[in-house]
Coordinates of C-alpha atoms in Angstrom, one line a residue:
Chain A
X1 CA -57.0 -13.3 63.7
X2 CA -56.0 -12.9 67.3
X3 CA -57.1 -15.5 69.9
X4 CA -59.6 -18.1 68.9
X5 CA -60.2 -19.0 65.3
X6 CA -63.4 -17.7 63.9
X7 CA -65.0 -21.0 63.0
X8 CA -67.9 -19.5 61.2
X9 CA -65.6 -17.5 58.9
X10 CA -63.5 -20.6 58.4
X11 CA -66.5 -22.6 57.4
X12 CA -67.8 -19.9 55.0
X13 CA -64.5 -19.4 53.3
X14 CA -64.0 -23.1 53.0
X15 CA -67.3 -23.7 51.4
X16 CA -66.9 -20.7 49.0
X17 CA -63.4 -22.0 48.2
X18 CA -64.6 -25.5 47.5
X19 CA -67.3 -24.3 45.3
X20 CA -65.1 -21.9 43.3
X21 CA -62.8 -24.9 42.9
X22 CA -65.5 -26.3 40.6
X23 CA -64.6 -23.9 37.9
X24 CA -60.9 -24.6 38.4
X25 CA -61.7 -28.3 37.9
X26 CA -63.5 -27.5 34.7
X27 CA -60.5 -25.6 33.3
X28 CA -58.3 -28.4 34.5
X29 CA -60.5 -30.8 32.6
X30 CA -59.6 -28.9 29.4
X31 CA -55.9 -29.6 30.1
X32 CA -56.5 -33.3 31.1
X33 CA -58.6 -34.0 28.0
X34 CA -55.9 -32.8 25.6
X35 CA -53.1 -34.5 27.6
X36 CA -55.0 -37.8 27.7
X37 CA -55.9 -37.7 24.0
X38 CA -52.7 -36.4 22.5
X39 CA -49.9 -36.2 25.2
X40 CA -49.7 -32.4 24.8
X41 CA -50.1 -29.7 27.5
X42 CA -52.1 -27.1 25.9
X43 CA -50.6 -23.8 27.1
X44 CA -53.1 -22.0 24.8
X45 CA -56.1 -23.2 26.8
X46 CA -56.4 -19.8 28.5
X47 CA -56.6 -18.2 25.0
X48 CA -59.3 -20.7 24.0
X49 CA -61.2 -19.6 27.1
X50 CA -60.8 -16.0 26.1
X51 CA -61.8 -16.5 22.5
X52 CA -64.8 -18.5 23.6
X53 CA -65.9 -15.7 25.9
X54 CA -65.4 -13.1 23.2
X55 CA -67.4 -15.1 20.6
X56 CA -70.2 -15.5 23.1
X57 CA -70.1 -11.7 23.8
X58 CA -70.3 -11.0 20.1
X59 CA -73.2 -13.3 19.5
X60 CA -75.1 -12.5 22.7
X61 CA -74.4 -8.8 23.3
X62 CA -73.3 -7.4 19.9
X63 CA -75.7 -9.4 17.7
X64 CA -78.3 -9.6 20.5
X65 CA -79.0 -13.3 20.0
X66 CA -80.7 -15.3 22.8
X67 CA -78.3 -17.0 25.1
X68 CA -78.8 -20.5 23.8
X69 CA -78.3 -19.6 20.2
X70 CA -75.2 -17.6 21.2
X71 CA -73.9 -20.5 23.1
X72 CA -74.4 -22.9 20.2
X73 CA -72.7 -20.6 17.8
X74 CA -69.8 -20.1 20.3
X75 CA -69.3 -23.8 20.8
X76 CA -69.4 -24.5 17.1
X77 CA -66.8 -21.7 16.6
X78 CA -64.3 -23.0 19.2
X79 CA -64.8 -26.6 18.0
X80 CA -63.8 -25.4 14.5
X81 CA -60.9 -23.6 16.0
X82 CA -59.8 -26.7 17.9
X83 CA -60.0 -28.8 14.7
X84 CA -58.0 -26.2 12.8
X85 CA -55.3 -26.1 15.5
X86 CA -55.0 -29.8 15.5
X87 CA -54.7 -30.0 11.8
X88 CA -52.3 -27.2 11.1
X89 CA -50.2 -27.0 14.3
X90 CA -50.2 -30.2 16.3
X91 CA -50.4 -32.8 13.6
X92 CA -47.2 -31.6 11.7
X93 CA -45.4 -31.7 15.1
X94 CA -46.3 -35.3 16.0
X95 CA -43.2 -37.0 17.3
X96 CA -41.3 -33.8 18.0
X97 CA -39.6 -33.3 21.3
X98 CA -41.6 -31.9 24.2
X99 CA -40.2 -28.4 24.0
X100 CA -41.4 -28.0 20.4
X101 CA -44.9 -28.9 21.3
X102 CA -44.9 -26.7 24.4
X103 CA -43.6 -23.8 22.5
X104 CA -46.1 -24.4 19.6
X105 CA -49.0 -24.1 22.0
X106 CA -47.4 -21.0 23.6
X107 CA -47.0 -19.4 20.1
X108 CA -50.5 -20.3 19.3
X109 CA -51.6 -18.6 22.5
X110 CA -49.8 -15.4 21.4
X111 CA -51.4 -15.5 18.0
X112 CA -54.9 -15.9 19.5
X113 CA -54.2 -13.2 22.1
X114 CA -53.0 -10.7 19.5
X115 CA -55.9 -11.5 17.1
X116 CA -58.5 -11.1 19.9
X117 CA -56.9 -7.7 20.9
X118 CA -57.0 -6.6 17.3
X119 CA -60.6 -7.6 16.7
X120 CA -62.2 -6.7 20.0
X121 CA -59.8 -4.2 21.4
X122 CA -58.0 -4.2 24.7
X123 CA -60.7 -2.7 26.8
X124 CA -62.8 -4.6 29.4
X125 CA -66.2 -5.7 28.2
X126 CA -68.8 -7.2 30.4
X127 CA -71.0 -10.2 29.7
X128 CA -74.6 -10.2 31.0
X129 CA -75.0 -12.1 34.2
X130 CA -76.0 -15.6 33.1
X131 CA -76.0 -17.2 36.5
X132 CA -78.6 -16.1 39.1
X133 CA -77.1 -13.9 41.8
X134 CA -79.5 -14.9 44.6
X135 CA -77.3 -16.2 47.5
X136 CA -78.1 -19.3 49.4
X137 CA -78.2 -19.1 53.2
X138 CA -77.1 -22.1 55.1
X139 CA -77.7 -21.2 58.7
X140 CA -75.4 -18.3 59.2
X141 CA -73.3 -19.0 56.2
X142 CA -73.9 -17.1 53.1
X143 CA -73.0 -18.6 49.7
X144 CA -72.9 -16.3 46.7
X145 CA -75.3 -17.5 44.0
X146 CA -72.9 -17.2 41.1
X147 CA -70.3 -19.3 42.8
X148 CA -72.9 -21.9 43.7
X149 CA -74.4 -22.1 40.2
X150 CA -71.0 -22.1 38.4
X151 CA -70.1 -25.1 40.7
X152 CA -73.3 -26.9 39.7
X153 CA -72.6 -26.2 36.0
X154 CA -69.0 -27.4 36.3
X155 CA -70.1 -30.6 38.0
X156 CA -72.7 -31.3 35.4
X157 CA -70.2 -30.8 32.6
X158 CA -67.5 -32.8 34.2
X159 CA -69.9 -35.6 34.8
X160 CA -71.1 -35.5 31.2
X161 CA -67.6 -35.7 29.9
X162 CA -66.6 -38.5 32.2
X163 CA -69.6 -40.5 31.1
X164 CA -68.9 -39.8 27.4
X165 CA -65.3 -40.9 27.8
X166 CA -66.3 -44.1 29.6
X167 CA -69.3 -45.3 27.6
X168 CA -69.6 -43.7 24.2
X169 CA -67.9 -45.3 21.2
X170 CA -65.9 -42.2 20.4
X171 CA -64.8 -41.9 24.0
X172 CA -63.6 -45.5 24.0
X173 CA -61.6 -45.0 20.8
X174 CA -60.2 -41.8 22.2
X175 CA -58.9 -43.6 25.2
X176 CA -57.5 -46.4 23.0
X177 CA -55.8 -44.0 20.7
X178 CA -54.3 -42.2 23.6
X179 CA -52.9 -45.2 25.4
X180 CA -51.4 -46.8 22.2
X181 CA -51.8 -45.1 18.9
X182 CA -50.2 -47.8 16.8
X183 CA -52.4 -50.6 18.2
X184 CA -55.4 -48.3 17.9
X185 CA -54.6 -47.8 14.2
X186 CA -54.3 -51.6 13.8
X187 CA -57.7 -52.1 15.3
X188 CA -59.3 -49.9 12.8
X189 CA -59.6 -46.7 14.9
X190 CA -59.2 -43.5 13.0
X191 CA -56.6 -42.0 15.3
X192 CA -56.5 -38.7 13.4
X193 CA -60.2 -38.3 13.9
X194 CA -60.0 -39.0 17.6
X195 CA -57.3 -36.5 18.0
X196 CA -59.3 -33.9 16.1
X197 CA -62.3 -34.7 18.4
X198 CA -60.0 -34.3 21.4
X199 CA -59.0 -30.8 20.4
X200 CA -62.6 -29.9 19.6
X201 CA -63.7 -31.0 23.1
X202 CA -60.9 -29.2 24.7
X203 CA -62.0 -26.0 22.9
X204 CA -65.6 -26.5 24.0
X205 CA -64.6 -27.0 27.7
X206 CA -62.3 -24.1 27.5
X207 CA -65.0 -21.9 26.0
X208 CA -67.6 -22.8 28.6
X209 CA -65.1 -22.2 31.4
X210 CA -64.2 -18.9 29.7
X211 CA -67.8 -17.8 29.6
X212 CA -68.4 -18.7 33.2
X213 CA -65.2 -16.8 34.3
X214 CA -66.0 -13.8 32.1
X215 CA -69.6 -13.5 33.3
X216 CA -68.4 -13.6 37.0
X217 CA -65.6 -11.0 36.5
X218 CA -65.1 -9.2 33.2
X219 CA -63.9 -9.9 29.7
X220 CA -60.5 -8.7 28.5
X221 CA -57.7 -10.3 26.4
X222 CA -55.9 -11.2 29.6
X223 CA -58.7 -13.5 30.8
X224 CA -56.6 -16.5 29.8
X225 CA -54.0 -16.0 32.5
X226 CA -56.3 -17.8 34.9
X227 CA -55.5 -21.0 33.0
X228 CA -51.8 -20.9 33.9
X229 CA -52.6 -21.1 37.6
X230 CA -54.9 -24.1 36.8
X231 CA -51.9 -25.9 35.4
X232 CA -50.9 -26.3 39.0
X233 CA -54.2 -27.9 39.7
X234 CA -53.6 -30.4 36.9
X235 CA -50.1 -31.3 38.1
X236 CA -51.5 -31.8 41.6
X237 CA -54.2 -34.1 40.3
X238 CA -52.0 -35.9 37.8
X239 CA -51.9 -34.9 34.2
X240 CA -53.9 -37.8 32.9
X241 CA -56.6 -38.2 35.6
X242 CA -60.1 -36.6 35.3
X243 CA -60.8 -37.6 38.9
X244 CA -57.5 -36.0 39.9
X245 CA -58.5 -32.8 38.2
X246 CA -61.7 -32.6 40.2
X247 CA -60.1 -33.3 43.6
X248 CA -57.2 -31.0 42.9
X249 CA -59.5 -28.3 41.7
X250 CA -61.4 -28.4 44.9
X251 CA -58.2 -28.5 47.0
X252 CA -56.7 -25.5 45.3
X253 CA -60.0 -23.6 45.4
X254 CA -60.1 -24.2 49.1
X255 CA -56.5 -23.2 49.7
X256 CA -56.9 -20.1 47.7
X257 CA -60.0 -19.0 49.5
X258 CA -58.4 -19.7 52.9
X259 CA -55.3 -17.8 51.9
X260 CA -57.4 -14.8 51.0
X261 CA -59.2 -15.1 54.4
X262 CA -56.2 -15.5 56.6
X263 CA -53.1 -14.3 54.8
X264 CA -54.1 -11.6 52.4
X265 CA -55.3 -11.1 48.8
X266 CA -51.8 -10.7 47.2
X267 CA -50.8 -14.2 48.3
X268 CA -53.7 -15.8 46.5
X269 CA -52.1 -16.0 43.1
X270 CA -49.1 -17.6 44.7
X271 CA -51.0 -20.6 46.2
X272 CA -51.3 -22.8 43.1
X273 CA -47.6 -22.4 42.3
X274 CA -46.4 -23.2 45.8
X275 CA -48.7 -26.2 45.7
X276 CA -47.2 -27.3 42.4
X277 CA -43.6 -26.9 43.6
X278 CA -44.3 -29.0 46.7
X279 CA -46.1 -31.7 44.8
X280 CA -43.4 -32.0 42.2
X281 CA -40.8 -32.5 44.9
X282 CA -42.9 -35.1 46.8
X283 CA -45.1 -36.9 44.3
X284 CA -44.2 -35.8 40.7
X285 CA -46.9 -37.8 38.9
X286 CA -49.6 -36.1 41.0
X287 CA -52.3 -37.6 43.3
X288 CA -53.9 -39.8 40.8
X289 CA -51.7 -39.7 37.7
X290 CA -50.1 -42.8 36.2
X291 CA -46.5 -43.2 36.9
X292 CA -44.3 -43.2 33.8
X293 CA -42.0 -46.2 33.6
X294 CA -39.0 -45.6 31.4
X295 CA -37.0 -48.2 29.6
X296 CA -33.9 -47.8 27.5
Chain B
X1 CA -16.0 -24.6 -4.6
X2 CA -14.0 -24.8 -1.4
X3 CA -11.8 -27.8 -0.9
X4 CA -11.6 -29.9 2.3
X5 CA -10.0 -28.6 5.5
X6 CA -7.5 -31.1 6.7
X7 CA -6.3 -31.1 10.3
X8 CA -2.6 -31.8 10.2
X9 CA -1.8 -31.3 13.9
X10 CA -3.5 -31.7 17.2
X11 CA -3.4 -28.0 17.8
X12 CA -5.2 -27.4 14.6
X13 CA -7.7 -30.1 15.4
X14 CA -8.4 -28.5 18.8
X15 CA -8.7 -24.9 17.6
X16 CA -12.0 -23.2 18.4
X17 CA -12.0 -21.5 14.9
X18 CA -10.2 -23.8 12.6
X19 CA -9.8 -22.1 9.3
X20 CA -7.9 -19.0 8.4
X21 CA -11.0 -17.5 6.8
X22 CA -12.9 -17.9 10.1
X23 CA -10.2 -16.2 12.0
X24 CA -9.9 -13.3 9.6
X25 CA -13.7 -12.7 9.6
X26 CA -13.7 -12.9 13.4
X27 CA -11.0 -10.2 13.6
X28 CA -13.0 -8.0 11.2
X29 CA -16.1 -8.6 13.3
X30 CA -14.3 -7.5 16.5
X31 CA -12.9 -4.4 14.8
X32 CA -16.4 -3.6 13.5
X33 CA -17.9 -4.1 17.0
X34 CA -15.3 -1.8 18.5
X35 CA -16.0 0.9 16.0
X36 CA -19.8 0.4 16.0
X37 CA -20.9 3.1 18.5
X38 CA -18.9 5.7 16.8
X39 CA -20.2 5.0 13.3
X40 CA -23.8 3.9 14.1
X41 CA -26.1 6.5 15.5
X42 CA -27.5 6.6 19.0
X43 CA -30.5 4.5 18.1
X44 CA -28.3 1.7 16.6
X45 CA -26.1 1.8 19.7
X46 CA -29.1 1.4 21.9
X47 CA -30.3 -1.6 19.9
X48 CA -26.8 -3.1 20.0
X49 CA -26.7 -2.8 23.8
X50 CA -30.1 -4.4 24.1
X51 CA -29.0 -7.1 21.7
X52 CA -25.9 -7.8 23.7
X53 CA -28.0 -8.4 26.8
X54 CA -30.4 -10.6 24.9
X55 CA -27.5 -12.6 23.5
X56 CA -26.1 -13.4 26.9
X57 CA -29.4 -14.4 28.3
X58 CA -30.4 -16.5 25.3
X59 CA -27.0 -18.2 25.3
X60 CA -27.6 -19.2 28.9
X61 CA -31.1 -20.5 28.1
X62 CA -29.6 -22.5 25.1
X63 CA -27.1 -24.1 27.5
X64 CA -30.0 -25.3 29.6
X65 CA -32.7 -26.0 27.1
X66 CA -31.0 -26.5 23.8
X67 CA -28.0 -28.5 25.0
X68 CA -29.2 -30.2 28.2
X69 CA -32.8 -30.5 27.4
X70 CA -34.2 -28.8 30.5
X71 CA -37.0 -26.6 29.4
X72 CA -37.0 -23.4 31.5
X73 CA -40.1 -21.1 31.5
X74 CA -38.5 -19.1 34.3
X75 CA -35.4 -17.6 32.6
X76 CA -36.6 -14.0 33.0
X77 CA -37.0 -14.4 36.7
X78 CA -33.3 -15.5 37.0
X79 CA -32.4 -12.3 35.1
X80 CA -34.5 -10.4 37.6
X81 CA -32.5 -11.9 40.4
X82 CA -29.3 -10.7 38.7
X83 CA -30.7 -7.2 38.1
X84 CA -31.8 -6.8 41.8
X85 CA -28.5 -8.3 42.9
X86 CA -26.7 -5.5 41.1
X87 CA -29.1 -2.9 42.6
X88 CA -28.3 -4.2 46.1
X89 CA -24.6 -4.5 45.4
X90 CA -24.3 -1.0 44.1
X91 CA -26.2 0.3 47.2
X92 CA -23.5 -1.5 49.3
X93 CA -20.8 0.3 47.2
X94 CA -19.5 -2.7 45.4
X95 CA -18.1 -1.8 42.0
X96 CA -19.6 -3.2 38.8
X97 CA -16.7 -5.6 38.0
X98 CA -17.5 -7.4 41.3
X99 CA -21.2 -6.8 41.2
X100 CA -21.8 -8.5 37.9
X101 CA -20.1 -11.8 38.9
X102 CA -22.1 -11.5 42.1
X103 CA -25.3 -11.1 40.2
X104 CA -24.4 -14.2 38.2
X105 CA -23.6 -16.1 41.4
X106 CA -26.8 -15.1 43.1
X107 CA -28.8 -16.1 40.1
X108 CA -26.9 -19.4 39.8
X109 CA -27.5 -20.2 43.5
X110 CA -31.3 -19.7 43.1
X111 CA -31.0 -21.7 39.9
X112 CA -29.5 -24.6 41.8
X113 CA -32.5 -24.6 44.2
X114 CA -35.0 -24.5 41.3
X115 CA -33.0 -27.2 39.5
X116 CA -33.2 -29.7 42.3
X117 CA -36.6 -31.2 41.2
X118 CA -35.0 -31.8 37.8
X119 CA -33.6 -35.1 39.1
X120 CA -37.1 -36.5 39.6
X121 CA -39.1 -34.9 37.0
X122 CA -38.4 -34.0 33.4
X123 CA -40.0 -32.8 30.2
X124 CA -43.4 -31.2 30.7
X125 CA -43.5 -31.6 34.5
X126 CA -40.2 -29.8 34.8
X127 CA -41.3 -27.0 32.5
X128 CA -44.3 -26.5 34.9
X129 CA -41.9 -26.4 37.9
X130 CA -39.9 -23.6 36.3
X131 CA -43.1 -21.8 35.5
X132 CA -43.9 -22.0 39.1
X133 CA -40.5 -20.7 40.0
X134 CA -41.1 -17.8 37.6
X135 CA -44.3 -16.8 39.4
X136 CA -42.9 -17.3 42.9
X137 CA -39.8 -15.2 42.1
X138 CA -42.1 -12.6 40.6
X139 CA -44.1 -12.5 43.8
X140 CA -40.9 -12.1 45.8
X141 CA -39.8 -9.2 43.5
X142 CA -43.2 -7.5 44.1
X143 CA -43.6 -8.1 47.8
X144 CA -40.1 -8.0 49.4
X145 CA -40.1 -4.2 49.4
X146 CA -37.2 -3.5 51.7
X147 CA -34.8 -5.0 49.1
X148 CA -36.6 -4.8 45.7
X149 CA -38.6 -1.6 46.2
X150 CA -41.8 -3.4 45.4
X151 CA -43.9 -2.5 42.4
X152 CA -42.2 0.8 41.9
X153 CA -38.9 -1.0 41.5
X154 CA -35.3 -0.2 42.5
X155 CA -33.0 2.2 40.9
X156 CA -29.6 1.1 39.7
X157 CA -26.8 3.7 39.7
X158 CA -24.5 3.9 36.7
X159 CA -21.6 1.5 36.7
X160 CA -18.4 3.5 37.4
X161 CA -14.8 2.7 37.1
X162 CA -12.5 4.9 39.3
X163 CA -14.9 7.8 39.1
X164 CA -15.5 7.4 35.4
X165 CA -19.2 6.8 35.0
X166 CA -20.4 4.4 32.4
X167 CA -23.6 6.3 31.8
X168 CA -25.2 6.8 28.4
X169 CA -25.7 4.1 25.7
X170 CA -22.3 4.5 24.1
X171 CA -20.3 4.0 27.3
X172 CA -22.4 1.1 28.5
X173 CA -21.9 -0.4 25.1
X174 CA -18.3 -0.9 25.9
X175 CA -19.3 -2.8 29.0
X176 CA -21.9 -5.0 27.3
X177 CA -20.2 -5.8 24.0
X178 CA -17.0 -7.3 25.3
X179 CA -18.9 -9.3 27.9
X180 CA -21.3 -10.6 25.3
X181 CA -18.4 -11.7 23.1
X182 CA -16.6 -13.3 26.0
X183 CA -19.6 -15.2 27.3
X184 CA -20.6 -16.4 23.8
X185 CA -17.1 -17.7 23.3
X186 CA -17.3 -19.3 26.7
X187 CA -20.5 -21.1 25.8
X188 CA -19.1 -22.2 22.5
X189 CA -16.0 -23.6 24.3
X190 CA -18.0 -25.3 27.0
X191 CA -19.3 -27.9 24.5
X192 CA -15.8 -29.1 23.7
X193 CA -15.2 -30.0 27.3
X194 CA -16.3 -33.0 29.3
X195 CA -19.0 -31.0 31.0
X196 CA -20.5 -29.8 27.8
X197 CA -20.4 -33.2 26.2
X198 CA -22.1 -34.6 29.3
X199 CA -24.9 -32.0 28.8
X200 CA -25.5 -33.2 25.3
X201 CA -25.5 -36.8 26.3
X202 CA -28.1 -36.0 29.0
X203 CA -30.3 -34.2 26.4
X204 CA -30.2 -37.1 23.9
X205 CA -31.0 -39.8 26.4
X206 CA -30.6 -39.2 30.1
X207 CA -30.8 -42.8 31.2
X208 CA -28.2 -43.9 28.7
X209 CA -26.0 -41.0 30.0
X210 CA -26.3 -42.2 33.5
X211 CA -25.4 -45.8 32.5
X212 CA -22.3 -44.3 30.9
X213 CA -21.3 -42.9 34.2
X214 CA -22.5 -39.3 33.9
X215 CA -24.0 -38.2 37.3
X216 CA -27.4 -36.9 36.2
X217 CA -27.9 -34.9 39.4
X218 CA -24.5 -33.2 39.2
X219 CA -24.6 -32.3 35.5
X220 CA -28.2 -31.3 35.4
X221 CA -27.6 -28.9 38.3
X222 CA -24.4 -27.7 36.6
X223 CA -26.4 -26.9 33.5
X224 CA -28.9 -25.1 35.5
X225 CA -26.3 -23.1 37.4
X226 CA -24.4 -22.1 34.2
X227 CA -27.6 -21.1 32.5
X228 CA -28.8 -19.1 35.4
X229 CA -25.3 -17.5 35.8
X230 CA -25.6 -16.2 32.2
X231 CA -29.1 -15.0 33.0
X232 CA -27.9 -13.3 36.2
X233 CA -25.1 -11.4 34.3
X234 CA -27.5 -10.4 31.6
X235 CA -29.9 -9.2 34.2
X236 CA -27.1 -7.2 35.9
X237 CA -26.2 -5.6 32.6
X238 CA -29.9 -4.9 32.1
X239 CA -29.8 -3.0 35.4
X240 CA -26.8 -1.0 34.3
X241 CA -28.3 -0.3 30.9
X242 CA -31.9 0.7 31.9
X243 CA -30.9 1.8 35.4
X244 CA -34.0 0.5 37.0
X245 CA -35.4 -2.9 38.1
X246 CA -39.1 -3.4 38.2
X247 CA -41.0 -6.7 38.7
X248 CA -43.0 -6.6 35.5
X249 CA -39.9 -6.4 33.3
X250 CA -38.9 -9.9 34.3
X251 CA -42.2 -11.6 33.8
X252 CA -43.3 -14.7 31.8
X253 CA -43.4 -12.8 28.5
X254 CA -39.7 -12.2 28.6
X255 CA -39.0 -15.9 29.4
X256 CA -41.1 -16.9 26.5
X257 CA -39.3 -14.4 24.3
X258 CA -35.9 -16.1 25.0
X259 CA -37.4 -19.5 24.4
X260 CA -38.7 -18.2 21.1
X261 CA -35.3 -16.7 20.3
X262 CA -33.5 -20.0 20.7
X263 CA -36.2 -21.9 18.8
X264 CA -36.1 -19.5 15.9
X265 CA -32.3 -19.5 15.9
X266 CA -31.8 -23.2 16.5
X267 CA -31.7 -25.2 19.7
X268 CA -28.3 -26.5 20.7
X269 CA -26.3 -24.1 18.6
X270 CA -24.4 -21.0 19.6
X271 CA -24.6 -19.6 16.1
X272 CA -28.4 -20.2 16.3
X273 CA -28.5 -18.3 19.6
X274 CA -26.8 -15.3 17.9
X275 CA -29.0 -15.4 14.8
X276 CA -32.2 -16.0 16.8
X277 CA -31.7 -13.3 19.4
X278 CA -30.7 -10.8 16.7
X279 CA -33.8 -11.7 14.6
X280 CA -36.2 -11.6 17.5
X281 CA -34.7 -8.2 18.7
X282 CA -35.1 -6.7 15.3
X283 CA -38.5 -7.9 14.5
X284 CA -40.4 -5.6 16.9
X285 CA -38.4 -2.6 15.6
X286 CA -39.2 -3.6 12.0
X287 CA -42.9 -3.9 12.9
X288 CA -42.8 -0.5 14.5
X289 CA -41.2 1.0 11.4
X290 CA -43.9 -0.7 9.3
X291 CA -46.7 0.7 11.4
X292 CA -44.9 4.1 11.2
X293 CA -45.0 3.9 7.4
X294 CA -48.6 2.8 7.4
X295 CA -49.5 5.9 9.5
X296 CA -47.5 8.1 7.2
X297 CA -49.5 6.8 4.3
X298 CA -52.8 7.9 5.8
X299 CA -53.8 4.9 8.0
X300 CA -54.1 6.8 11.3
X301 CA -55.5 3.8 13.1
X302 CA -52.4 1.7 12.4
X303 CA -50.8 2.6 15.7
X304 CA -53.6 0.9 17.7
X305 CA -52.7 -2.4 16.0
X306 CA -49.0 -2.4 16.8
X307 CA -49.2 -4.4 20.0
X308 CA -51.6 -7.1 18.7
X309 CA -49.6 -7.2 15.5
X310 CA -46.4 -7.8 17.4
X311 CA -48.0 -10.7 19.3
X312 CA -49.5 -12.3 16.2
X313 CA -46.2 -12.1 14.4
X314 CA -44.3 -13.4 17.4
X315 CA -46.6 -16.4 17.7
X316 CA -46.6 -17.1 14.0
X317 CA -42.8 -17.0 14.0
X318 CA -42.7 -19.6 16.7
X319 CA -45.3 -21.9 15.2
X320 CA -43.9 -21.4 11.7
X321 CA -40.4 -22.2 12.6
X322 CA -41.4 -25.2 14.6
X323 CA -43.5 -26.6 11.7
X324 CA -41.4 -25.7 8.7
X325 CA -37.8 -25.3 10.0
X326 CA -37.4 -27.0 13.4
X327 CA -33.6 -26.5 13.4
X328 CA -34.0 -22.8 13.0
X329 CA -32.1 -20.1 11.3
X330 CA -28.8 -21.9 12.0
X331 CA -29.9 -24.7 9.8
X332 CA -30.9 -22.2 7.0
X333 CA -27.5 -20.6 7.3
X334 CA -25.7 -24.0 7.1
X335 CA -27.8 -24.9 4.0
X336 CA -27.0 -21.7 2.3
X337 CA -23.3 -22.1 3.0
X338 CA -23.3 -25.7 1.8
X339 CA -25.0 -24.6 -1.4
X340 CA -22.1 -22.2 -2.2
X341 CA -19.5 -24.6 -1.1
X342 CA -20.6 -27.3 -3.4
X343 CA -21.7 -25.1 -6.3
X344 CA -21.6 -25.8 -9.2
X345 CA -21.2 -29.5 -8.7
X346 CA -24.3 -30.1 -6.6
X347 CA -27.1 -27.6 -6.4

């Protein structure tokens, strides 16, 4: 990059980055949903993604079902998984210190990772390309089709979830149970049911994100490592803010893409973590998160 | 049934090991440790060395996480700092008895920097900050090739004392074992001092601790520095033991391993550190033996499942202990002892 900045390159990488931020935002939504609903950071989200993608592969490629049937089966599968996890891991740990819950989700991730490797093997599998590849030309800027469509899909899903949270009866009771479980109980809300629903939704978002990521790259047990980087996105946006997750997803996507363009490929993985370190020093509750007020 | 142990003098009250039985058993243990590499075979000596390193690192993490309540997902990276520090120090011709404290100090210095956010953030947010530190340090290990040798790693020469090389498992054992004993005793002793008590107060309720006049900033950083110092020394020993430092050794899985060890053993307990680290070191060996038997009995495919099996068992242990025995092996041990102390009057 000697001399003048290549504006066209800058614009192209910025757009691609912003668009690929959509998937990041979708994964971030998986973290935010669980945190809002149950005050837990789900370190096993990456493994949920991976399991979702593997289930989809099994249904679509191995059993040769059409994609909509495979998708329905996958979503039912991960929703069941989420419900099981809530019942047998998280519910017994209610009220335990943060470290117990963090470690429980990490342990859960290890179990899922090991099981997936035992069932499907460690080799790379490939999903059929679900999203059209045809690129979009904006003047001289070329946008890859997969990135564009994954962005559109992510936006649609995020919008759907936001609407659900805001207007549906379940969404309202989930928000109520999250902000004050005791009062929610007193008002006749079945808090256990809302928490189960929360985990099922988290599984579903994770699985969809996993399928998108796997269809764009490839499918292996280590697919889930993407999610740890997304944690940075979540922290940047604020752990309990859906809007924050979207904005932060776009910002991190943009930064990653620009880093690849102007610094080098290896530095890319570092970007989210540097962002998170800076954010935690400057504004620990993120861009849009609620500030915790502590009392004795 | 054992009768009560009454403290009749201040010296007795302050003793680290307060009953005669404890002191006798401790003496026997030290003798057994000294004789171990000559009696046990080379495989057991290797395991003992590995265990010694794990013990030191886990003790450091327990000081941070178990006693002070600062969750660290970056412990392995601090070990890495220690390991590379030893590699660099040896290249500069510094002998091991200076290189190891230097490794600890280097790690503690970096720990101080990472610990700075701990004043503003805690709990989950802090865990994520240490996770970020883990990845940033890992990146430095990979990319700072002139010092760390990049992905290929750096070689560590054998520790030598006046021309006597501590090469081979049996000789390194006599470097690791005394250090492990010393550092565990140090950790145990720490929690009888003002500093250690302050750590516990911060863990239990940090705002209350501050109201009582404990400087949160100073003591949280101190906890981080001590924990990273332990990690650094453990990393240095790792270097002298395996003779090589590569970036992927000190990744997130190792950090999670230590967290698992102190959870399985018992948070906030030195005995728990010892039990947990021992247990978690032996489990993979046990699984390998199990798979070996399975193969011997005609299941040729069993070997393929070793790695996934390890992960599943590892995860199940973490979740299982958290759900069914949150205070870990140390609590099981206490319960067993109590049973025999009170038997036959209360069962």
